[in-house]
Coordinates of C-alpha atoms in Angstrom, one line a residue:
M1 CA -23.7 10.4 45.9
S2 CA -23.8 14.0 47.0
R3 CA -25.4 14.8 50.3
I4 CA -27.5 17.8 51.3
T5 CA -26.4 19.3 54.6
F6 CA -27.1 22.5 56.4
G7 CA -23.9 23.5 58.3
G8 CA -23.3 26.2 60.8
L9 CA -26.9 26.6 62.0
S10 CA -25.7 26.7 65.6
S11 CA -22.0 27.6 65.3
G12 CA -22.3 30.1 62.5
L13 CA -19.4 28.3 60.8
D14 CA -19.5 27.3 57.1
T15 CA -19.0 23.7 57.9
N16 CA -19.8 22.6 54.3
A17 CA -16.8 24.7 53.1
L18 CA -14.7 23.2 55.9
I19 CA -15.6 19.7 54.9
N20 CA -15.1 20.3 51.2
G21 CA -11.7 21.8 52.0
L22 CA -10.6 18.8 54.0
L23 CA -11.9 16.5 51.3
E24 CA -10.0 18.4 48.6
V25 CA -6.8 17.9 50.6
E26 CA -7.5 14.2 50.9
R27 CA -8.4 14.0 47.2
Q28 CA -5.0 15.1 45.9
P29 CA -3.6 11.6 45.6
I30 CA -6.7 10.8 43.4
V31 CA -6.1 13.9 41.3
Q32 CA -2.5 12.9 40.8
K33 CA -3.5 9.4 39.7
E34 CA -6.1 10.7 37.3
Q35 CA -3.5 13.0 35.8
R36 CA -1.1 10.0 35.5
I37 CA -3.8 8.1 33.7
K38 CA -4.3 10.9 31.3
T39 CA -0.6 11.0 30.6
L40 CA -0.5 7.2 30.2
E41 CA -3.4 7.5 27.7
Q42 CA -1.3 10.0 25.7
V43 CA 1.6 7.5 25.9
K44 CA -0.7 4.8 24.4
D45 CA -1.7 7.2 21.6
A46 CA 2.0 7.9 21.0
W47 CA 2.7 4.2 20.6
R48 CA -0.2 3.8 18.2
D49 CA 1.2 6.7 16.2
I50 CA 4.7 5.0 16.3
N51 CA 3.1 1.8 15.1
M52 CA 1.4 3.5 12.2
R53 CA 4.6 5.3 11.1
L54 CA 6.6 2.1 11.3
R55 CA 4.1 0.4 9.2
N56 CA 4.3 3.1 6.6
L57 CA 8.1 2.9 6.8
R58 CA 7.9 -0.9 6.2
S59 CA 5.8 -0.3 3.1
T60 CA 8.5 2.0 1.7
V61 CA 11.2 -0.6 2.6
Q62 CA 9.3 -3.3 0.7
E63 CA 9.3 -1.1 -2.3
L64 CA 13.1 -1.0 -2.0
C65 CA 13.0 -4.8 -2.4
N66 CA 10.7 -4.7 -5.4
K67 CA 12.7 -5.7 -8.5
E68 CA 10.5 -3.8 -10.8
N69 CA 11.5 -0.5 -9.2
F70 CA 15.2 -0.9 -9.9
L71 CA 15.4 -3.1 -13.0
S72 CA 12.5 -1.7 -15.0
K73 CA 13.4 -0.7 -18.6
Q74 CA 11.9 1.9 -20.9
A75 CA 11.9 1.9 -24.7
A76 CA 11.9 5.2 -26.6
S77 CA 11.2 5.4 -30.3
T78 CA 12.3 8.1 -32.7
N79 CA 9.2 7.4 -34.9
T80 CA 6.3 5.9 -33.0
A81 CA 4.1 6.0 -36.1
H82 CA 6.3 3.3 -37.6
V83 CA 7.8 1.3 -34.7
Q84 CA 7.2 1.1 -30.9
A85 CA 8.7 -1.1 -28.3
T86 CA 8.4 -2.3 -24.7
A87 CA 11.1 -3.8 -22.5
D88 CA 11.1 -5.9 -19.4
T89 CA 13.6 -6.3 -16.7
T90 CA 15.7 -8.8 -18.7
A91 CA 16.5 -6.3 -21.5
E92 CA 19.9 -4.9 -21.8
N93 CA 20.5 -1.1 -22.3
A94 CA 21.1 -0.6 -26.0
T95 CA 19.9 1.2 -29.2
Y96 CA 18.4 -0.7 -32.2
E97 CA 18.0 0.6 -35.7
V98 CA 14.8 -0.8 -37.2
R99 CA 13.5 -0.4 -40.8
V100 CA 10.1 -1.9 -41.7
N101 CA 10.0 -3.1 -45.3
K102 CA 6.6 -4.9 -45.2
L103 CA 4.0 -5.3 -42.5
A104 CA 2.5 -8.7 -41.7
T105 CA -1.1 -8.9 -42.9
N106 CA -4.1 -11.1 -42.1
H107 CA -5.4 -12.9 -45.1
T108 CA -8.8 -11.4 -46.1
V109 CA -11.2 -12.4 -48.9
A110 CA -14.7 -11.2 -49.8
M111 CA -17.6 -12.0 -52.1
K112 CA -17.0 -10.7 -55.6
S113 CA -20.3 -8.9 -55.7
A114 CA -23.1 -8.0 -53.3
L115 CA -25.7 -10.6 -52.4
G116 CA -28.6 -8.8 -54.2
K117 CA -31.1 -9.6 -51.5
S118 CA -31.5 -8.9 -47.8
I119 CA -28.8 -10.5 -45.7
T120 CA -31.6 -12.0 -43.5
E121 CA -33.4 -13.8 -46.4
P122 CA -32.7 -17.5 -47.1
L123 CA -29.8 -18.1 -49.4
E124 CA -31.6 -21.2 -50.8
L125 CA -28.3 -23.0 -50.8
A126 CA -27.6 -26.3 -49.2
G127 CA -24.2 -27.8 -49.0
K128 CA -21.1 -28.4 -47.0
F129 CA -17.6 -26.9 -47.2
T130 CA -14.4 -26.9 -45.1
L131 CA -12.7 -23.8 -43.8
N132 CA -9.2 -24.3 -42.4
G133 CA -10.1 -28.0 -42.0
V134 CA -13.4 -27.3 -40.2
E135 CA -16.6 -28.6 -41.9
I136 CA -19.5 -26.1 -42.1
E137 CA -23.0 -27.1 -43.2
V138 CA -25.3 -24.6 -44.9
E139 CA -29.0 -25.3 -45.0
S140 CA -31.4 -23.9 -47.6
T141 CA -33.1 -21.8 -45.0
D142 CA -29.9 -20.1 -43.9
S143 CA -29.4 -16.5 -44.6
L144 CA -26.1 -14.7 -45.1
T145 CA -26.3 -13.6 -41.5
D146 CA -26.8 -17.2 -40.4
L147 CA -23.7 -18.2 -42.4
Q148 CA -21.7 -15.4 -40.8
N149 CA -22.6 -16.7 -37.4
K150 CA -21.8 -20.3 -38.3
I151 CA -18.4 -19.4 -39.4
N152 CA -17.7 -17.3 -36.4
N153 CA -18.8 -20.1 -34.1
S154 CA -17.0 -22.9 -36.0
G155 CA -13.6 -22.6 -34.4
A156 CA -11.9 -22.3 -37.8
G157 CA -10.0 -19.2 -36.7
V158 CA -11.7 -17.0 -39.2
E159 CA -13.6 -13.8 -38.5
A160 CA -16.7 -13.3 -40.7
S161 CA -18.4 -9.9 -41.2
I162 CA -20.9 -8.4 -43.6
V163 CA -20.3 -5.0 -45.2
A164 CA -22.6 -3.6 -47.9
G165 CA -24.1 -7.0 -48.6
H166 CA -20.6 -8.6 -49.0
L167 CA -19.5 -11.5 -46.7
I168 CA -15.9 -10.8 -45.7
L169 CA -13.7 -13.5 -44.2
K170 CA -10.5 -12.5 -42.3
S171 CA -8.0 -14.9 -40.9
G172 CA -7.4 -14.7 -37.2
T173 CA -3.7 -15.5 -37.8
S174 CA -1.4 -13.0 -39.4
G175 CA 1.4 -13.7 -41.8
A176 CA 1.8 -16.3 -44.6
K177 CA 0.9 -19.1 -42.3
G178 CA -2.5 -17.5 -41.7
K179 CA -3.6 -18.1 -45.3
M180 CA -7.2 -19.5 -45.3
E181 CA -7.8 -22.9 -46.9
M182 CA -11.3 -23.7 -48.3
S183 CA -12.8 -26.6 -50.2
H184 CA -16.2 -27.8 -51.4
V185 CA -17.4 -31.0 -49.7
S186 CA -20.9 -31.9 -50.8
G187 CA -24.3 -30.6 -52.0
Q188 CA -24.4 -27.2 -53.7
N189 CA -21.1 -25.4 -53.9
V190 CA -21.8 -22.6 -51.5
L191 CA -18.4 -21.0 -51.8
E192 CA -18.6 -20.7 -55.5
S193 CA -22.3 -19.7 -55.5
L194 CA -21.5 -16.8 -53.2
G195 CA -18.5 -15.8 -55.3
I196 CA -15.9 -16.5 -52.6
Y197 CA -13.9 -19.4 -53.8
G198 CA -13.9 -21.6 -57.0
S199 CA -11.6 -23.9 -59.0
G200 CA -9.4 -20.9 -59.8
G201 CA -9.0 -19.9 -56.2
F202 CA -10.3 -16.8 -54.4
Y203 CA -12.5 -14.6 -56.5
N204 CA -11.9 -11.4 -54.4
E205 CA -8.7 -11.6 -52.3
T206 CA -8.7 -8.1 -50.7
L207 CA -5.5 -8.7 -48.6
A208 CA -2.9 -11.5 -49.2
A209 CA -1.4 -13.4 -46.4
R210 CA 2.1 -11.9 -45.9
D211 CA 4.9 -11.9 -43.4
A212 CA 6.5 -8.9 -41.9
E213 CA 9.9 -8.1 -43.4
L214 CA 12.3 -5.8 -41.5
T215 CA 15.9 -5.1 -40.8
I216 CA 17.3 -4.6 -37.3
N217 CA 20.8 -3.4 -36.9
G218 CA 21.3 -4.4 -40.6
I219 CA 20.1 -8.0 -40.2
S220 CA 17.1 -8.9 -42.3
V221 CA 14.3 -10.9 -40.5
T222 CA 10.9 -12.2 -41.4
R223 CA 8.1 -12.8 -38.9
S224 CA 4.5 -13.7 -39.2
S225 CA 3.3 -11.0 -36.8
N226 CA 3.7 -7.3 -36.4
E227 CA 4.3 -7.8 -32.7
I228 CA 7.8 -9.4 -32.4
D229 CA 9.3 -10.6 -29.1
D230 CA 11.9 -13.1 -30.2
L231 CA 14.6 -10.8 -31.7
V232 CA 16.1 -9.2 -28.6
E233 CA 15.9 -10.7 -25.1
G234 CA 13.3 -8.8 -23.1
V235 CA 12.2 -6.5 -25.9
T236 CA 8.9 -6.6 -27.9
F237 CA 8.8 -4.6 -31.1
T238 CA 5.4 -3.5 -32.6
L239 CA 5.3 -2.5 -36.3
Y240 CA 2.8 0.1 -37.4
A241 CA 3.9 1.3 -40.8
E242 CA 6.3 0.3 -43.5
G243 CA 8.8 2.3 -45.6
G244 CA 10.4 5.6 -44.7
E245 CA 13.5 6.2 -42.8
S246 CA 14.9 3.9 -40.1
T247 CA 13.4 4.1 -36.6
F248 CA 15.8 4.0 -33.6
I249 CA 14.6 2.2 -30.5
R250 CA 16.6 3.1 -27.3
I251 CA 16.4 0.7 -24.3
S252 CA 17.4 2.3 -21.0
T253 CA 16.9 1.9 -17.3
A254 CA 13.6 3.5 -16.1
T255 CA 15.1 5.4 -13.1
E256 CA 11.9 7.2 -12.1
K257 CA 10.5 4.3 -10.1
A258 CA 13.7 3.8 -8.2
V259 CA 14.0 7.5 -7.4
A260 CA 10.4 7.6 -6.2
A261 CA 10.9 4.5 -4.0
V262 CA 14.1 5.8 -2.4
S263 CA 12.6 9.3 -2.0
A264 CA 9.5 7.8 -0.3
F265 CA 11.7 5.8 2.1
V266 CA 13.8 8.8 3.0
E267 CA 10.7 10.9 3.7
Q268 CA 9.1 8.3 5.8
Y269 CA 12.3 7.5 7.7
N270 CA 12.7 11.2 8.6
S271 CA 9.0 11.2 9.7
V272 CA 9.7 8.3 12.1
N273 CA 13.0 9.8 13.3
E274 CA 11.4 13.2 14.0
F275 CA 8.5 11.6 15.9
I276 CA 10.7 9.4 18.0
R277 CA 13.2 12.1 18.8
E278 CA 10.3 14.4 19.8
K279 CA 9.0 11.8 22.2
L280 CA 12.4 11.0 23.7
K281 CA 13.7 14.6 24.0
K282 CA 14.1 16.2 27.4
P283 CA 11.2 18.7 27.4
D284 CA 10.9 22.2 28.8
K285 CA 8.8 22.2 32.0
N286 CA 5.8 23.5 30.0
E287 CA 6.1 21.0 27.2
V288 CA 5.2 17.6 28.8
G289 CA 1.8 16.4 27.7
G290 CA 1.3 19.6 25.7
V291 CA 0.8 19.9 22.0
G292 CA 2.5 16.9 20.4
G293 CA 3.2 15.3 23.7
I294 CA 6.9 16.3 23.7
G295 CA 9.0 14.2 26.0
L296 CA 6.2 11.7 26.7
L297 CA 8.5 8.8 26.3
Q298 CA 11.7 10.3 27.7
G299 CA 13.9 7.5 28.9
D300 CA 11.8 4.7 27.3
T301 CA 14.5 2.1 26.6
T302 CA 12.3 0.2 24.1
L303 CA 11.9 3.3 21.9
M304 CA 15.5 4.3 22.3
K305 CA 16.5 0.8 21.0
I306 CA 14.2 1.2 18.0
E307 CA 15.7 4.5 17.2
R308 CA 19.3 3.2 17.5
T309 CA 18.6 0.0 15.5
L310 CA 16.9 1.9 12.6
R311 CA 19.8 4.3 12.4
D312 CA 22.3 1.4 12.4
L313 CA 20.4 -0.4 9.7
V314 CA 20.5 2.7 7.5
H315 CA 24.1 3.7 8.0
S316 CA 25.8 0.3 8.3
P317 CA 27.2 -1.1 5.0
V318 CA 26.6 -4.7 3.9
S319 CA 30.0 -6.1 4.8
D320 CA 29.6 -9.4 3.0
Y321 CA 28.3 -7.8 -0.2
Q322 CA 31.2 -7.7 -2.8
K323 CA 30.0 -5.0 -5.2
K324 CA 30.7 -1.4 -5.8
Y325 CA 27.4 -0.2 -4.2
F326 CA 27.5 -1.5 -0.6
S327 CA 25.6 1.2 1.4
F328 CA 22.8 3.7 1.3
A329 CA 25.5 6.4 1.1
S330 CA 26.9 4.9 -2.1
L331 CA 23.4 5.6 -3.7
G332 CA 23.1 9.2 -2.4
V333 CA 21.4 8.7 0.9
T334 CA 23.3 10.3 3.7
S335 CA 22.8 12.0 7.1
I336 CA 22.2 15.7 7.3
D337 CA 23.2 16.1 10.9
R338 CA 23.8 14.3 14.2
D339 CA 20.1 14.0 14.7
G340 CA 19.9 11.3 12.1
Y341 CA 17.8 13.0 9.4
L342 CA 18.5 11.8 5.9
Q343 CA 19.0 13.6 2.6
F344 CA 18.8 12.1 -0.8
N345 CA 20.9 13.0 -3.9
A346 CA 18.8 11.5 -6.7
E347 CA 21.5 12.2 -9.3
K348 CA 23.9 9.8 -7.6
L349 CA 21.2 7.0 -7.6
I350 CA 20.5 7.6 -11.3
N351 CA 24.2 7.4 -12.2
A352 CA 24.4 4.1 -10.2
L353 CA 21.4 2.7 -12.0
E354 CA 22.7 3.6 -15.4
D355 CA 26.0 2.0 -14.5
D356 CA 24.8 -1.2 -12.9
P357 CA 21.1 -1.6 -12.0
E358 CA 21.6 -5.2 -10.9
A359 CA 24.2 -4.1 -8.3
V360 CA 21.9 -1.4 -7.0
Y361 CA 19.0 -3.8 -6.7
D362 CA 21.1 -6.5 -5.1
L363 CA 22.2 -4.0 -2.4
F364 CA 18.7 -4.1 -1.1
N365 CA 17.8 -7.7 -1.9
F366 CA 20.4 -10.2 -3.0
E367 CA 20.3 -14.0 -2.8
I368 CA 22.9 -15.7 -0.6
N369 CA 25.0 -18.3 -2.3
D370 CA 26.6 -21.4 -0.8
E371 CA 30.3 -22.3 -1.0
D372 CA 29.8 -23.4 -4.6
G373 CA 28.2 -20.2 -5.7
V374 CA 24.7 -21.7 -5.9
G375 CA 21.8 -19.7 -4.7
T376 CA 20.3 -20.9 -1.4
G377 CA 16.9 -19.3 -1.7
Q378 CA 17.7 -17.0 1.3
F379 CA 18.0 -13.3 0.8
D380 CA 19.9 -10.5 2.4
G381 CA 20.6 -6.8 1.8
L382 CA 19.7 -3.4 3.3
G383 CA 16.0 -3.7 2.4
V384 CA 15.7 -7.3 3.6
R385 CA 17.4 -6.6 6.9
M386 CA 15.3 -3.6 7.6
D387 CA 12.1 -5.3 6.5
N388 CA 12.9 -8.3 8.8
Y389 CA 13.4 -6.0 11.7
L390 CA 10.2 -4.0 11.1
K391 CA 8.3 -7.3 10.7
R392 CA 9.4 -8.3 14.2
L393 CA 8.1 -5.0 15.5
L394 CA 4.9 -5.0 13.7
V395 CA 3.7 -8.6 13.0
T396 CA 2.3 -11.1 15.5
G397 CA 4.5 -14.2 15.4
Q398 CA 6.1 -16.9 17.6
D399 CA 9.4 -17.1 19.3
S400 CA 11.7 -20.2 19.4
M401 CA 9.7 -21.6 22.3
G402 CA 6.4 -21.3 20.4
R403 CA 5.1 -18.5 22.4
T404 CA 3.0 -15.8 20.8
M405 CA 5.0 -12.6 20.2
Y406 CA 2.8 -9.5 19.7
P407 CA 3.8 -6.3 17.9
I408 CA 5.9 -4.0 20.0
S409 CA 3.1 -1.4 20.1
V410 CA 0.6 -4.0 21.3
Q411 CA 3.0 -5.1 24.0
Q412 CA 3.5 -1.5 25.1
E413 CA -0.2 -0.7 25.1
Q414 CA -0.9 -3.8 27.1
A415 CA 1.7 -2.9 29.7
I416 CA 0.4 0.7 29.9
Q417 CA -3.2 -0.5 30.2
R418 CA -2.2 -2.7 33.1
R419 CA -0.8 0.3 34.8
I420 CA -3.9 2.3 34.0
D421 CA -6.1 -0.5 35.4
E422 CA -4.0 -0.6 38.6
L423 CA -4.3 3.2 39.0
Q424 CA -8.0 3.0 38.5
R425 CA -8.3 0.3 41.1
R426 CA -6.4 2.4 43.6
I427 CA -8.6 5.4 42.7
E428 CA -11.7 3.3 43.5
I429 CA -10.2 2.4 46.9
R430 CA -9.3 6.0 47.6
E431 CA -12.8 7.1 46.5
E432 CA -14.3 4.6 48.9
R433 CA -12.1 5.8 51.7
L434 CA -12.9 9.4 50.8
L435 CA -16.6 8.7 51.0
R436 CA -16.2 7.2 54.4
Y437 CA -14.0 10.1 55.5
E438 CA -16.7 12.5 54.3
E439 CA -19.4 10.6 56.2
R440 CA -17.2 10.8 59.3
L441 CA -16.6 14.5 58.9
I442 CA -20.3 15.1 58.5
R443 CA -21.1 13.1 61.7
Q444 CA -18.4 15.0 63.6
F445 CA -19.5 18.4 62.5
T446 CA -23.1 17.5 63.1
S447 CA -22.2 16.4 66.6
L448 CA -20.3 19.6 67.0
E449 CA -23.3 21.6 65.9
K450 CA -25.5 19.6 68.2
F451 CA -23.2 20.2 71.1
I452 CA -23.0 23.9 70.4
S453 CA -26.8 24.0 70.1
E454 CA -27.1 22.2 73.5
M455 CA -24.6 24.6 75.0
Q456 CA -26.5 27.5 73.6
S457 CA -29.7 26.2 74.9
K458 CA -28.3 25.6 78.4
G459 CA -26.8 29.1 78.3
E460 CA -30.2 30.5 77.5
D461 CA -31.7 28.6 80.4
L462 CA -29.0 29.8 82.7
A463 CA -29.6 33.4 81.5
R464 CA -33.3 33.1 82.2
M465 CA -32.5 31.7 85.7
I466 CA -30.2 34.5 86.5
T467 CA -32.8 37.0 85.2
Q468 CA -35.4 35.5 87.5
L469 CA -33.2 35.5 90.5
S470 CA -32.3 39.1 89.8
N471 CA -35.9 40.1 89.6
Q472 CA -36.8 38.3 92.8
Q473 CA -34.0 40.1 94.7
K474 CA -35.3 43.4 93.5
Q475 CA -38.8 42.6 94.7
N476 CA -37.5 41.7 98.1

């Protein structure tokens, strides 16, 4: 709490300025501690930033362990109007010649003539019939719309619709096996009365049940569906039109995802590397705590270890991996300079993927086999190793003794906060001492002013006495 004092009334000295000057000298240790707290807060912010960048790096590393990014396949068609295809990761790179002779169709029948009345009026027909083995009962009050709904809700696997007064029935199953079966059961013959089915069969079969017929690489095949997934492992062919020239389907590795994944990793790694180097570098005298906090963590052994470990993980080959691609460098990821920044040659990765995508993926994430060559369910590789290391830095876990291990940034922030708390405690002690010192100075200067005032008063009394004596002598 500030005090109001009136200094120098007797002495003429600016005692307030003298006191403030003395207090300012005594306050320097507090100023230094406050500046240290400010720097430590910047260090905390730096560790939060490091944590965020490492988390982003881990996300890109996990994409390196994603099988879809390296083993995805793409299928290209020379005539998408006739045949298209999709491929999953199990498909082999190859080209297939496909010729569609016939498309598979869904059996479709219709009434031979329009109803002749509103589709909402009663049909005045009462009877039972079966459709694909499902019995359907028609009441005399049912309209054509009611019959449509009963068929659709029957579970017979038939889609009923009404077009221009015609009831149309379409099998839900394509191919010859999807041919609809109908029969009269009892009552009025509803199917015959509506002109759908009689003793001679279907009155108006608009589309016969037919299988797809095609040749693939010269081999004739027949399938019940136009979507065929059992001809080539991992490839699904979809037929759209028949006739015409052959369509060529080319299955190849979809390299775009892999290139994007590695590019993202290199970019984020360089971001982490640049930030760490900036914090560890020996700054110029005007850089510490300045823009970017250059040199804030100079000499920090924890951060130095992180930098060194990340660099080792990137540049060290997988020694126990017996394939042609055994390091980042073999996939086009190399250092630019001694500072550890990475560059990426995408063409080298693309060539490796076209050559052996499994080997490329396994470099990042391969299963460890036992002595008999059987998978153990444990995984290793560049991506796995880096992800495991980053996980230890970023995720709360337990050590071998069951103790909670917090993320490295949390550990650092907690340690820094303890130092800040201690500095604040010392500042409070100093502030209390400074307050007492100020009170003592005020008392001392007040006493001085009082003493001077008393001396001045005595001097004035003495002067009056001398004047009186002098006047008396003159009178005598």
